[in-house]
Amino acid sequence: MTTLLLARHGLTEMTGPVLAGRTPGLHLNEAGRAQAAALAGRISQVRLDAIVSSPLERCQETAAAVSAGRGLAVQTDERFVECGYGEWTGRSLKELAEEPLWKVVQAHPSAVVFPGGEAMAEVQRRAVAAVREWNERLGGKGVYLVCSHGDVIKAIVADALGLHLDQFQRITSDPAALTVIRYTPLRPFVLRVNDMGELRLPEDSEEKDGGEKLTGSDAAVGGGSGTT
């Protein structure tokens, strides 16, 4: 059972009103640096076997905050880079919302190829392929963090949930939020999505083969009724 922690980068001056995309030289702002430090604190008790990052500065800086004091170097994987938005890069979201393609992005992202850029389906393909490769590399006991971007994280989560890519806009990934997926021989289990709290992972002693406790929960069969 390999555990993946997906962290979105912290805030930048462009986060929110502008589609930053792969804009070079875009760093965390003061609030983003504080978010990265808080993220590091929230997972300080979690053992990590690797810290992996998109090559873009805002992710590298967020990952560096997590790696500080752990003795782990940040490893860069180009497959976790932001979607290539092409001609949309650097434009305001308000302006882009007037484009005919905007409605397709919202309703049928699997059909979208950004002008001069990348297809959303390719973003999911490369990111999920990277996750599978890292899972195999780190093995069944591996725990690792990937710092990436909102659409990339949402695409990975959609795959883990068995959702068609056209449903990925139902998933949220806020700056410095954490999503946790545990990959087992049965299926992926999504433990947390867009979480801002302190993280504790189930201990190995809490895990069983067969499905009923693979996530540290009794909900795999019974629906999460809990214990009395």
mmCIF file with all atom_site columns, C-alpha atoms in Angstrom:
data_model
loop_
_atom_site.group_PDB
_atom_site.id
_atom_site.type_symbol
_atom_site.label_atom_id
_atom_site.label_alt_id
_atom_site.label_comp_id
_atom_site.label_asym_id
_atom_site.label_entity_id
_atom_site.label_seq_id
_atom_site.pdbx_PDB_ins_code
_atom_site.Cartn_x
_atom_site.Cartn_y
_atom_site.Cartn_z
_atom_site.occupancy
_atom_site.B_iso_or_equiv
_atom_site.pdbx_formal_charge
_atom_site.auth_seq_id
_atom_site.auth_comp_id
_atom_site.auth_asym_id
_atom_site.auth_atom_id
_atom_site.pdbx_PDB_model_num
ATOM 1   C CA . MET A 1 1   ? 0.000   0.000  0.000   1.00 0.00 ? 1   MET A CA 1
ATOM 2   C CA . THR A 1 2   ? 1.678   3.154  -1.231  1.00 0.00 ? 2   THR A CA 1
ATOM 3   C CA . THR A 1 3   ? 0.486   6.475  0.162   1.00 0.00 ? 3   THR A CA 1
ATOM 4   C CA . LEU A 1 4   ? 0.548   9.618  -1.948  1.00 0.00 ? 4   LEU A CA 1
ATOM 5   C CA . LEU A 1 5   ? 0.252   13.084 -0.434  1.00 0.00 ? 5   LEU A CA 1
ATOM 6   C CA . LEU A 1 6   ? -0.721  15.620 -3.088  1.00 0.00 ? 6   LEU A CA 1
ATOM 7   C CA . ALA A 1 7   ? -0.048  19.235 -2.125  1.00 0.00 ? 7   ALA A CA 1
ATOM 8   C CA . ARG A 1 8   ? -0.920  22.245 -4.207  1.00 0.00 ? 8   ARG A CA 1
ATOM 9   C CA . HIS A 1 9   ? 1.605   25.083 -4.110  1.00 0.00 ? 9   HIS A CA 1
ATOM 10  C CA . GLY A 1 10  ? 1.011   28.158 -1.972  1.00 0.00 ? 10  GLY A CA 1
ATOM 11  C CA . LEU A 1 11  ? -0.289  31.505 -3.156  1.00 0.00 ? 11  LEU A CA 1
ATOM 12  C CA . THR A 1 12  ? 1.445   33.722 -5.680  1.00 0.00 ? 12  THR A CA 1
ATOM 13  C CA . GLU A 1 13  ? 0.589   37.217 -6.879  1.00 0.00 ? 13  GLU A CA 1
ATOM 14  C CA . MET A 1 14  ? -1.213  35.653 -9.858  1.00 0.00 ? 14  MET A CA 1
ATOM 15  C CA . THR A 1 15  ? -3.163  32.942 -8.042  1.00 0.00 ? 15  THR A CA 1
ATOM 16  C CA . GLY A 1 16  ? -6.888  33.526 -8.411  1.00 0.00 ? 16  GLY A CA 1
ATOM 17  C CA . PRO A 1 17  ? -7.542  36.335 -10.893 1.00 0.00 ? 17  PRO A CA 1
ATOM 18  C CA . VAL A 1 18  ? -5.039  35.241 -13.573 1.00 0.00 ? 18  VAL A CA 1
ATOM 19  C CA . LEU A 1 19  ? -4.310  31.904 -15.246 1.00 0.00 ? 19  LEU A CA 1
ATOM 20  C CA . ALA A 1 20  ? -0.622  31.678 -14.362 1.00 0.00 ? 20  ALA A CA 1
ATOM 21  C CA . GLY A 1 21  ? 0.052   28.426 -16.184 1.00 0.00 ? 21  GLY A CA 1
ATOM 22  C CA . ARG A 1 22  ? 3.745   27.954 -16.832 1.00 0.00 ? 22  ARG A CA 1
ATOM 23  C CA . THR A 1 23  ? 4.652   31.618 -16.399 1.00 0.00 ? 23  THR A CA 1
ATOM 24  C CA . PRO A 1 24  ? 8.385   31.591 -15.572 1.00 0.00 ? 24  PRO A CA 1
ATOM 25  C CA . GLY A 1 25  ? 9.845   33.291 -12.513 1.00 0.00 ? 25  GLY A CA 1
ATOM 26  C CA . LEU A 1 26  ? 6.591   33.222 -10.550 1.00 0.00 ? 26  LEU A CA 1
ATOM 27  C CA . HIS A 1 27  ? 7.403   32.797 -6.863  1.00 0.00 ? 27  HIS A CA 1
ATOM 28  C CA . LEU A 1 28  ? 5.346   32.381 -3.711  1.00 0.00 ? 28  LEU A CA 1
ATOM 29  C CA . ASN A 1 29  ? 4.252   35.665 -2.194  1.00 0.00 ? 29  ASN A CA 1
ATOM 30  C CA . GLU A 1 30  ? 4.374   36.350 1.544   1.00 0.00 ? 30  GLU A CA 1
ATOM 31  C CA . ALA A 1 31  ? 1.060   34.600 2.157   1.00 0.00 ? 31  ALA A CA 1
ATOM 32  C CA . GLY A 1 32  ? 2.180   31.658 0.035   1.00 0.00 ? 32  GLY A CA 1
ATOM 33  C CA . ARG A 1 33  ? 5.407   31.264 2.003   1.00 0.00 ? 33  ARG A CA 1
ATOM 34  C CA . ALA A 1 34  ? 3.388   31.242 5.224   1.00 0.00 ? 34  ALA A CA 1
ATOM 35  C CA . GLN A 1 35  ? 1.072   28.611 3.728   1.00 0.00 ? 35  GLN A CA 1
ATOM 36  C CA . ALA A 1 36  ? 4.041   26.442 2.744   1.00 0.00 ? 36  ALA A CA 1
ATOM 37  C CA . ALA A 1 37  ? 5.473   26.653 6.255   1.00 0.00 ? 37  ALA A CA 1
ATOM 38  C CA . ALA A 1 38  ? 2.078   25.751 7.725   1.00 0.00 ? 38  ALA A CA 1
ATOM 39  C CA . LEU A 1 39  ? 1.784   22.793 5.354   1.00 0.00 ? 39  LEU A CA 1
ATOM 40  C CA . ALA A 1 40  ? 5.182   21.541 6.506   1.00 0.00 ? 40  ALA A CA 1
ATOM 41  C CA . GLY A 1 41  ? 3.998   21.785 10.108  1.00 0.00 ? 41  GLY A CA 1
ATOM 42  C CA . ARG A 1 42  ? 0.745   19.945 9.433   1.00 0.00 ? 42  ARG A CA 1
ATOM 43  C CA . ILE A 1 43  ? 2.595   16.903 8.090   1.00 0.00 ? 43  ILE A CA 1
ATOM 44  C CA . SER A 1 44  ? 5.671   17.111 10.322  1.00 0.00 ? 44  SER A CA 1
ATOM 45  C CA . GLN A 1 45  ? 4.782   13.805 12.011  1.00 0.00 ? 45  GLN A CA 1
ATOM 46  C CA . VAL A 1 46  ? 4.323   11.930 8.738   1.00 0.00 ? 46  VAL A CA 1
ATOM 47  C CA . ARG A 1 47  ? 7.238   9.837  7.504   1.00 0.00 ? 47  ARG A CA 1
ATOM 48  C CA . LEU A 1 48  ? 8.121   10.685 3.923   1.00 0.00 ? 48  LEU A CA 1
ATOM 49  C CA . ASP A 1 49  ? 10.272  8.507  1.681   1.00 0.00 ? 49  ASP A CA 1
ATOM 50  C CA . ALA A 1 50  ? 10.389  11.054 -1.143  1.00 0.00 ? 50  ALA A CA 1
ATOM 51  C CA . ILE A 1 51  ? 9.394   14.632 -1.906  1.00 0.00 ? 51  ILE A CA 1
ATOM 52  C CA . VAL A 1 52  ? 8.631   15.267 -5.568  1.00 0.00 ? 52  VAL A CA 1
ATOM 53  C CA . SER A 1 53  ? 7.785   18.542 -7.262  1.00 0.00 ? 53  SER A CA 1
ATOM 54  C CA . SER A 1 54  ? 6.713   20.163 -10.480 1.00 0.00 ? 54  SER A CA 1
ATOM 55  C CA . PRO A 1 55  ? 9.630   22.119 -11.944 1.00 0.00 ? 55  PRO A CA 1
ATOM 56  C CA . LEU A 1 56  ? 7.869   25.484 -11.545 1.00 0.00 ? 56  LEU A CA 1
ATOM 57  C CA . GLU A 1 57  ? 9.203   27.811 -8.870  1.00 0.00 ? 57  GLU A CA 1
ATOM 58  C CA . ARG A 1 58  ? 6.039   28.045 -6.797  1.00 0.00 ? 58  ARG A CA 1
ATOM 59  C CA . CYS A 1 59  ? 5.958   24.273 -6.361  1.00 0.00 ? 59  CYS A CA 1
ATOM 60  C CA . GLN A 1 60  ? 9.698   23.981 -5.779  1.00 0.00 ? 60  GLN A CA 1
ATOM 61  C CA . GLU A 1 61  ? 9.470   26.560 -2.991  1.00 0.00 ? 61  GLU A CA 1
ATOM 62  C CA . THR A 1 62  ? 6.485   24.847 -1.370  1.00 0.00 ? 62  THR A CA 1
ATOM 63  C CA . ALA A 1 63  ? 8.215   21.464 -1.536  1.00 0.00 ? 63  ALA A CA 1
ATOM 64  C CA . ALA A 1 64  ? 11.411  22.970 -0.116  1.00 0.00 ? 64  ALA A CA 1
ATOM 65  C CA . ALA A 1 65  ? 9.490   24.105 2.968   1.00 0.00 ? 65  ALA A CA 1
ATOM 66  C CA . VAL A 1 66  ? 8.324   20.523 3.510   1.00 0.00 ? 66  VAL A CA 1
ATOM 67  C CA . SER A 1 67  ? 11.801  19.093 2.959   1.00 0.00 ? 67  SER A CA 1
ATOM 68  C CA . ALA A 1 68  ? 13.514  21.443 5.434   1.00 0.00 ? 68  ALA A CA 1
ATOM 69  C CA . GLY A 1 69  ? 14.894  19.451 8.341   1.00 0.00 ? 69  GLY A CA 1
ATOM 70  C CA . ARG A 1 70  ? 13.943  16.083 6.869   1.00 0.00 ? 70  ARG A CA 1
ATOM 71  C CA . GLY A 1 71  ? 17.223  15.305 5.118   1.00 0.00 ? 71  GLY A CA 1
ATOM 72  C CA . LEU A 1 72  ? 15.326  14.664 1.882   1.00 0.00 ? 72  LEU A CA 1
ATOM 73  C CA . ALA A 1 73  ? 16.187  16.476 -1.321  1.00 0.00 ? 73  ALA A CA 1
ATOM 74  C CA . VAL A 1 74  ? 13.310  17.664 -3.501  1.00 0.00 ? 74  VAL A CA 1
ATOM 75  C CA . GLN A 1 75  ? 13.169  15.588 -6.667  1.00 0.00 ? 75  GLN A CA 1
ATOM 76  C CA . THR A 1 76  ? 11.765  17.222 -9.805  1.00 0.00 ? 76  THR A CA 1
ATOM 77  C CA . ASP A 1 77  ? 9.421   15.375 -12.135 1.00 0.00 ? 77  ASP A CA 1
ATOM 78  C CA . GLU A 1 78  ? 8.399   17.245 -15.275 1.00 0.00 ? 78  GLU A CA 1
ATOM 79  C CA . ARG A 1 79  ? 5.218   15.155 -15.539 1.00 0.00 ? 79  ARG A CA 1
ATOM 80  C CA . PHE A 1 80  ? 3.736   17.011 -12.569 1.00 0.00 ? 80  PHE A CA 1
ATOM 81  C CA . VAL A 1 81  ? 4.132   20.408 -14.267 1.00 0.00 ? 81  VAL A CA 1
ATOM 82  C CA . GLU A 1 82  ? 1.143   22.702 -14.733 1.00 0.00 ? 82  GLU A CA 1
ATOM 83  C CA . CYS A 1 83  ? -1.109  22.193 -17.736 1.00 0.00 ? 83  CYS A CA 1
ATOM 84  C CA . GLY A 1 84  ? 0.221   23.915 -20.840 1.00 0.00 ? 84  GLY A CA 1
ATOM 85  C CA . TYR A 1 85  ? -2.453  26.563 -21.340 1.00 0.00 ? 85  TYR A CA 1
ATOM 86  C CA . GLY A 1 86  ? -0.736  27.999 -24.408 1.00 0.00 ? 86  GLY A CA 1
ATOM 87  C CA . GLU A 1 87  ? -2.275  31.289 -25.520 1.00 0.00 ? 87  GLU A CA 1
ATOM 88  C CA . TRP A 1 88  ? -4.434  31.409 -22.392 1.00 0.00 ? 88  TRP A CA 1
ATOM 89  C CA . THR A 1 89  ? -1.403  31.790 -20.135 1.00 0.00 ? 89  THR A CA 1
ATOM 90  C CA . GLY A 1 90  ? -1.315  35.097 -18.268 1.00 0.00 ? 90  GLY A CA 1
ATOM 91  C CA . ARG A 1 91  ? -4.870  36.115 -19.147 1.00 0.00 ? 91  ARG A CA 1
ATOM 92  C CA . SER A 1 92  ? -7.471  36.982 -16.540 1.00 0.00 ? 92  SER A CA 1
ATOM 93  C CA . LEU A 1 93  ? -10.097 34.410 -15.712 1.00 0.00 ? 93  LEU A CA 1
ATOM 94  C CA . LYS A 1 94  ? -12.797 37.050 -16.166 1.00 0.00 ? 94  LYS A CA 1
ATOM 95  C CA . GLU A 1 95  ? -11.644 37.557 -19.747 1.00 0.00 ? 95  GLU A CA 1
ATOM 96  C CA . LEU A 1 96  ? -11.262 33.835 -20.433 1.00 0.00 ? 96  LEU A CA 1
ATOM 97  C CA . ALA A 1 97  ? -14.811 33.174 -19.205 1.00 0.00 ? 97  ALA A CA 1
ATOM 98  C CA . GLU A 1 98  ? -16.028 35.001 -22.327 1.00 0.00 ? 98  GLU A CA 1
ATOM 99  C CA . GLU A 1 99  ? -14.232 32.567 -24.639 1.00 0.00 ? 99  GLU A CA 1
ATOM 100 C CA . PRO A 1 100 ? -16.370 29.833 -26.291 1.00 0.00 ? 100 PRO A CA 1
ATOM 101 C CA . LEU A 1 101 ? -13.837 27.243 -25.138 1.00 0.00 ? 101 LEU A CA 1
ATOM 102 C CA . TRP A 1 102 ? -14.461 28.154 -21.492 1.00 0.00 ? 102 TRP A CA 1
ATOM 103 C CA . LYS A 1 103 ? -17.785 26.311 -21.406 1.00 0.00 ? 103 LYS A CA 1
ATOM 104 C CA . VAL A 1 104 ? -16.112 23.234 -22.875 1.00 0.00 ? 104 VAL A CA 1
ATOM 105 C CA . VAL A 1 105 ? -13.409 23.417 -20.199 1.00 0.00 ? 105 VAL A CA 1
ATOM 106 C CA . GLN A 1 106 ? -16.113 23.411 -17.540 1.00 0.00 ? 106 GLN A CA 1
ATOM 107 C CA . ALA A 1 107 ? -18.414 20.747 -19.019 1.00 0.00 ? 107 ALA A CA 1
ATOM 108 C CA . HIS A 1 108 ? -16.239 18.509 -21.214 1.00 0.00 ? 108 HIS A CA 1
ATOM 109 C CA . PRO A 1 109 ? -12.566 18.992 -20.275 1.00 0.00 ? 109 PRO A CA 1
ATOM 110 C CA . SER A 1 110 ? -11.653 15.644 -21.845 1.00 0.00 ? 110 SER A CA 1
ATOM 111 C CA . ALA A 1 111 ? -12.279 17.267 -25.252 1.00 0.00 ? 111 ALA A CA 1
ATOM 112 C CA . VAL A 1 112 ? -10.205 20.394 -24.578 1.00 0.00 ? 112 VAL A CA 1
ATOM 113 C CA . VAL A 1 113 ? -6.964  21.262 -26.301 1.00 0.00 ? 113 VAL A CA 1
ATOM 114 C CA . PHE A 1 114 ? -5.828  24.730 -25.253 1.00 0.00 ? 114 PHE A CA 1
ATOM 115 C CA . PRO A 1 115 ? -4.885  26.973 -28.192 1.00 0.00 ? 115 PRO A CA 1
ATOM 116 C CA . GLY A 1 116 ? -1.161  26.601 -28.693 1.00 0.00 ? 116 GLY A CA 1
ATOM 117 C CA . GLY A 1 117 ? -1.062  24.388 -25.619 1.00 0.00 ? 117 GLY A CA 1
ATOM 118 C CA . GLU A 1 118 ? -1.846  20.987 -24.163 1.00 0.00 ? 118 GLU A CA 1
ATOM 119 C CA . ALA A 1 119 ? -4.861  18.696 -24.089 1.00 0.00 ? 119 ALA A CA 1
ATOM 120 C CA . MET A 1 120 ? -6.426  18.178 -20.668 1.00 0.00 ? 120 MET A CA 1
ATOM 121 C CA . ALA A 1 121 ? -6.535  14.439 -21.368 1.00 0.00 ? 121 ALA A CA 1
ATOM 122 C CA . GLU A 1 122 ? -2.763  14.481 -21.839 1.00 0.00 ? 122 GLU A CA 1
ATOM 123 C CA . VAL A 1 123 ? -2.317  16.252 -18.497 1.00 0.00 ? 123 VAL A CA 1
ATOM 124 C CA . GLN A 1 124 ? -4.132  13.402 -16.779 1.00 0.00 ? 124 GLN A CA 1
ATOM 125 C CA . ARG A 1 125 ? -2.292  10.729 -18.742 1.00 0.00 ? 125 ARG A CA 1
ATOM 126 C CA . ARG A 1 126 ? 1.186   12.028 -17.887 1.00 0.00 ? 126 ARG A CA 1
ATOM 127 C CA . ALA A 1 127 ? 0.396   12.766 -14.245 1.00 0.00 ? 127 ALA A CA 1
ATOM 128 C CA . VAL A 1 128 ? -1.224  9.388  -13.560 1.00 0.00 ? 128 VAL A CA 1
ATOM 129 C CA . ALA A 1 129 ? 1.644   7.612  -15.339 1.00 0.00 ? 129 ALA A CA 1
ATOM 130 C CA . ALA A 1 130 ? 4.075   9.456  -13.064 1.00 0.00 ? 130 ALA A CA 1
ATOM 131 C CA . VAL A 1 131 ? 2.127   8.445  -9.941  1.00 0.00 ? 131 VAL A CA 1
ATOM 132 C CA . ARG A 1 132 ? 2.125   4.806  -10.982 1.00 0.00 ? 132 ARG A CA 1
ATOM 133 C CA . GLU A 1 133 ? 5.858   4.899  -11.637 1.00 0.00 ? 133 GLU A CA 1
ATOM 134 C CA . TRP A 1 134 ? 6.611   6.486  -8.258  1.00 0.00 ? 134 TRP A CA 1
ATOM 135 C CA . ASN A 1 135 ? 4.323   3.957  -6.544  1.00 0.00 ? 135 ASN A CA 1
ATOM 136 C CA . GLU A 1 136 ? 6.293   1.112  -8.088  1.00 0.00 ? 136 GLU A CA 1
ATOM 137 C CA . ARG A 1 137 ? 9.611   2.752  -7.296  1.00 0.00 ? 137 ARG A CA 1
ATOM 138 C CA . LEU A 1 138 ? 8.822   3.318  -3.615  1.00 0.00 ? 138 LEU A CA 1
ATOM 139 C CA . GLY A 1 139 ? 7.020   0.041  -3.046  1.00 0.00 ? 139 GLY A CA 1
ATOM 140 C CA . GLY A 1 140 ? 4.104   -1.039 -0.920  1.00 0.00 ? 140 GLY A CA 1
ATOM 141 C CA . LYS A 1 141 ? 5.234   0.742  2.247   1.00 0.00 ? 141 LYS A CA 1
ATOM 142 C CA . GLY A 1 142 ? 6.187   3.973  0.503   1.00 0.00 ? 142 GLY A CA 1
ATOM 143 C CA . VAL A 1 143 ? 4.861   7.356  1.594   1.00 0.00 ? 143 VAL A CA 1
ATOM 144 C CA . TYR A 1 144 ? 5.647   10.351 -0.589  1.00 0.00 ? 144 TYR A CA 1
ATOM 145 C CA . LEU A 1 145 ? 4.572   13.899 -1.271  1.00 0.00 ? 145 LEU A CA 1
ATOM 146 C CA . VAL A 1 146 ? 4.037   15.445 -4.693  1.00 0.00 ? 146 VAL A CA 1
ATOM 147 C CA . CYS A 1 147 ? 3.736   19.226 -4.950  1.00 0.00 ? 147 CYS A CA 1
ATOM 148 C CA . SER A 1 148 ? 1.857   20.170 -8.078  1.00 0.00 ? 148 SER A CA 1
ATOM 149 C CA . HIS A 1 149 ? -0.933  22.347 -9.494  1.00 0.00 ? 149 HIS A CA 1
ATOM 150 C CA . GLY A 1 150 ? -4.697  22.469 -9.135  1.00 0.00 ? 150 GLY A CA 1
ATOM 151 C CA . ASP A 1 151 ? -5.754  20.926 -12.438 1.00 0.00 ? 151 ASP A CA 1
ATOM 152 C CA . VAL A 1 152 ? -3.033  18.269 -12.249 1.00 0.00 ? 152 VAL A CA 1
ATOM 153 C CA . ILE A 1 153 ? -4.092  17.257 -8.741  1.00 0.00 ? 153 ILE A CA 1
ATOM 154 C CA . LYS A 1 154 ? -7.768  17.190 -9.706  1.00 0.00 ? 154 LYS A CA 1
ATOM 155 C CA . ALA A 1 155 ? -6.948  14.946 -12.679 1.00 0.00 ? 155 ALA A CA 1
ATOM 156 C CA . ILE A 1 156 ? -5.083  12.483 -10.440 1.00 0.00 ? 156 ILE A CA 1
ATOM 157 C CA . VAL A 1 157 ? -7.937  12.439 -7.921  1.00 0.00 ? 157 VAL A CA 1
ATOM 158 C CA . ALA A 1 158 ? -10.501 11.842 -10.670 1.00 0.00 ? 158 ALA A CA 1
ATOM 159 C CA . ASP A 1 159 ? -8.514  8.828  -11.816 1.00 0.00 ? 159 ASP A CA 1
ATOM 160 C CA . ALA A 1 160 ? -8.274  7.488  -8.255  1.00 0.00 ? 160 ALA A CA 1
ATOM 161 C CA . LEU A 1 161 ? -12.039 7.878  -7.794  1.00 0.00 ? 161 LEU A CA 1
ATOM 162 C CA . GLY A 1 162 ? -12.784 6.159  -11.104 1.00 0.00 ? 162 GLY A CA 1
ATOM 163 C CA . LEU A 1 163 ? -14.363 9.320  -12.476 1.00 0.00 ? 163 LEU A CA 1
ATOM 164 C CA . HIS A 1 164 ? -14.338 10.322 -16.105 1.00 0.00 ? 164 HIS A CA 1
ATOM 165 C CA . LEU A 1 165 ? -12.166 13.373 -16.676 1.00 0.00 ? 165 LEU A CA 1
ATOM 166 C CA . ASP A 1 166 ? -15.316 15.316 -17.541 1.00 0.00 ? 166 ASP A CA 1
ATOM 167 C CA . GLN A 1 167 ? -16.224 15.116 -13.840 1.00 0.00 ? 167 GLN A CA 1
ATOM 168 C CA . PHE A 1 168 ? -12.945 16.514 -12.524 1.00 0.00 ? 168 PHE A CA 1
ATOM 169 C CA . GLN A 1 169 ? -14.284 20.059 -12.145 1.00 0.00 ? 169 GLN A CA 1
ATOM 170 C CA . ARG A 1 170 ? -16.334 18.736 -9.205  1.00 0.00 ? 170 ARG A CA 1
ATOM 171 C CA . ILE A 1 171 ? -13.067 18.342 -7.264  1.00 0.00 ? 171 ILE A CA 1
ATOM 172 C CA . THR A 1 172 ? -11.400 21.251 -5.460  1.00 0.00 ? 172 THR A CA 1
ATOM 173 C CA . SER A 1 173 ? -7.701  21.819 -4.798  1.00 0.00 ? 173 SER A CA 1
ATOM 174 C CA . ASP A 1 174 ? -6.920  25.048 -2.954  1.00 0.00 ? 174 ASP A CA 1
ATOM 175 C CA . PRO A 1 175 ? -3.463  26.579 -2.419  1.00 0.00 ? 175 PRO A CA 1
ATOM 176 C CA . ALA A 1 176 ? -1.401  24.571 0.113   1.00 0.00 ? 176 ALA A CA 1
ATOM 177 C CA . ALA A 1 177 ? -4.258  22.096 0.630   1.00 0.00 ? 177 ALA A CA 1
ATOM 178 C CA . LEU A 1 178 ? -3.496  18.410 0.968   1.00 0.00 ? 178 LEU A CA 1
ATOM 179 C CA . THR A 1 179 ? -5.087  15.412 -0.743  1.00 0.00 ? 179 THR A CA 1
ATOM 180 C CA . VAL A 1 180 ? -4.169  11.872 0.335   1.00 0.00 ? 180 VAL A CA 1
ATOM 181 C CA . ILE A 1 181 ? -4.573  8.728  -1.755  1.00 0.00 ? 181 ILE A CA 1
ATOM 182 C CA . ARG A 1 182 ? -3.612  5.218  -0.660  1.00 0.00 ? 182 ARG A CA 1
ATOM 183 C CA . TYR A 1 183 ? -2.941  2.806  -3.520  1.00 0.00 ? 183 TYR A CA 1
ATOM 184 C CA . THR A 1 184 ? -3.654  -0.830 -2.618  1.00 0.00 ? 184 THR A CA 1
ATOM 185 C CA . PRO A 1 185 ? -3.852  -4.098 -4.580  1.00 0.00 ? 185 PRO A CA 1
ATOM 186 C CA . LEU A 1 186 ? -7.650  -3.735 -4.528  1.00 0.00 ? 186 LEU A CA 1
ATOM 187 C CA . ARG A 1 187 ? -8.064  -0.133 -5.654  1.00 0.00 ? 187 ARG A CA 1
ATOM 188 C CA . PRO A 1 188 ? -7.042  3.410  -4.692  1.00 0.00 ? 188 PRO A CA 1
ATOM 189 C CA . PHE A 1 189 ? -8.617  4.793  -1.526  1.00 0.00 ? 189 PHE A CA 1
ATOM 190 C CA . VAL A 1 190 ? -9.012  8.572  -1.347  1.00 0.00 ? 190 VAL A CA 1
ATOM 191 C CA . LEU A 1 191 ? -8.447  9.408  2.311   1.00 0.00 ? 191 LEU A CA 1
ATOM 192 C CA . ARG A 1 192 ? -8.559  13.198 2.220   1.00 0.00 ? 192 ARG A CA 1
ATOM 193 C CA . VAL A 1 193 ? -9.353  15.855 -0.372  1.00 0.00 ? 193 VAL A CA 1
ATOM 194 C CA . ASN A 1 194 ? -8.456  19.547 -0.184  1.00 0.00 ? 194 ASN A CA 1
ATOM 195 C CA . ASP A 1 195 ? -7.638  19.213 3.517   1.00 0.00 ? 195 ASP A CA 1
ATOM 196 C CA . MET A 1 196 ? -6.111  21.969 5.655   1.00 0.00 ? 196 MET A CA 1
ATOM 197 C CA . GLY A 1 197 ? -5.816  20.058 8.948   1.00 0.00 ? 197 GLY A CA 1
ATOM 198 C CA . GLU A 1 198 ? -3.054  18.141 10.651  1.00 0.00 ? 198 GLU A CA 1
ATOM 199 C CA . LEU A 1 199 ? -2.412  14.777 9.052   1.00 0.00 ? 199 LEU A CA 1
ATOM 200 C CA . ARG A 1 200 ? -2.067  11.443 10.789  1.00 0.00 ? 200 ARG A CA 1
ATOM 201 C CA . LEU A 1 201 ? -1.817  8.303  8.677   1.00 0.00 ? 201 LEU A CA 1
ATOM 202 C CA . PRO A 1 202 ? -3.008  4.903  9.946   1.00 0.00 ? 202 PRO A CA 1
ATOM 203 C CA . GLU A 1 203 ? -0.182  2.846  11.444  1.00 0.00 ? 203 GLU A CA 1
ATOM 204 C CA . ASP A 1 204 ? 0.859   -0.366 9.712   1.00 0.00 ? 204 ASP A CA 1
ATOM 205 C CA . SER A 1 205 ? -0.653  -2.303 12.626  1.00 0.00 ? 205 SER A CA 1
ATOM 206 C CA . GLU A 1 206 ? -4.049  -0.877 11.726  1.00 0.00 ? 206 GLU A CA 1
ATOM 207 C CA . GLU A 1 207 ? -3.855  -2.194 8.172   1.00 0.00 ? 207 GLU A CA 1
ATOM 208 C CA . LYS A 1 208 ? -5.189  -5.593 7.120   1.00 0.00 ? 208 LYS A CA 1
ATOM 209 C CA . ASP A 1 209 ? -5.311  -7.498 3.871   1.00 0.00 ? 209 ASP A CA 1
ATOM 210 C CA . GLY A 1 210 ? -8.731  -8.225 2.460   1.00 0.00 ? 210 GLY A CA 1
ATOM 211 C CA . GLY A 1 211 ? -10.202 -4.758 2.244   1.00 0.00 ? 211 GLY A CA 1
ATOM 212 C CA . GLU A 1 212 ? -12.011 -4.018 5.468   1.00 0.00 ? 212 GLU A CA 1
ATOM 213 C CA . LYS A 1 213 ? -9.234  -2.001 7.098   1.00 0.00 ? 213 LYS A CA 1
ATOM 214 C CA . LEU A 1 214 ? -7.091  -0.972 4.147   1.00 0.00 ? 214 LEU A CA 1
ATOM 215 C CA . THR A 1 215 ? -7.819  2.691  4.791   1.00 0.00 ? 215 THR A CA 1
ATOM 216 C CA . GLY A 1 216 ? -7.859  2.644  8.565   1.00 0.00 ? 216 GLY A CA 1
ATOM 217 C CA . SER A 1 217 ? -11.672 2.765  8.349   1.00 0.00 ? 217 SER A CA 1
ATOM 218 C CA . ASP A 1 218 ? -14.527 0.320  8.804   1.00 0.00 ? 218 ASP A CA 1
ATOM 219 C CA . ALA A 1 219 ? -16.328 1.859  5.816   1.00 0.00 ? 219 ALA A CA 1
ATOM 220 C CA . ALA A 1 220 ? -15.088 -0.350 2.953   1.00 0.00 ? 220 ALA A CA 1
ATOM 221 C CA . VAL A 1 221 ? -18.123 -2.613 3.293   1.00 0.00 ? 221 VAL A CA 1
ATOM 222 C CA . GLY A 1 222 ? -20.317 -1.251 6.041   1.00 0.00 ? 222 GLY A CA 1
ATOM 223 C CA . GLY A 1 223 ? -20.729 2.330  4.859   1.00 0.00 ? 223 GLY A CA 1
ATOM 224 C CA . GLY A 1 224 ? -18.879 4.028  7.687   1.00 0.00 ? 224 GLY A CA 1
ATOM 225 C CA . SER A 1 225 ? -21.341 3.416  10.462  1.00 0.00 ? 225 SER A CA 1
ATOM 226 C CA . GLY A 1 226 ? -18.471 3.443  12.960  1.00 0.00 ? 226 GLY A CA 1
ATOM 227 C CA . THR A 1 227 ? -18.151 1.470  16.161  1.00 0.00 ? 227 THR A CA 1
ATOM 228 C CA . THR A 1 228 ? -20.302 1.550  19.254  1.00 0.00 ? 228 THR A CA 1
#
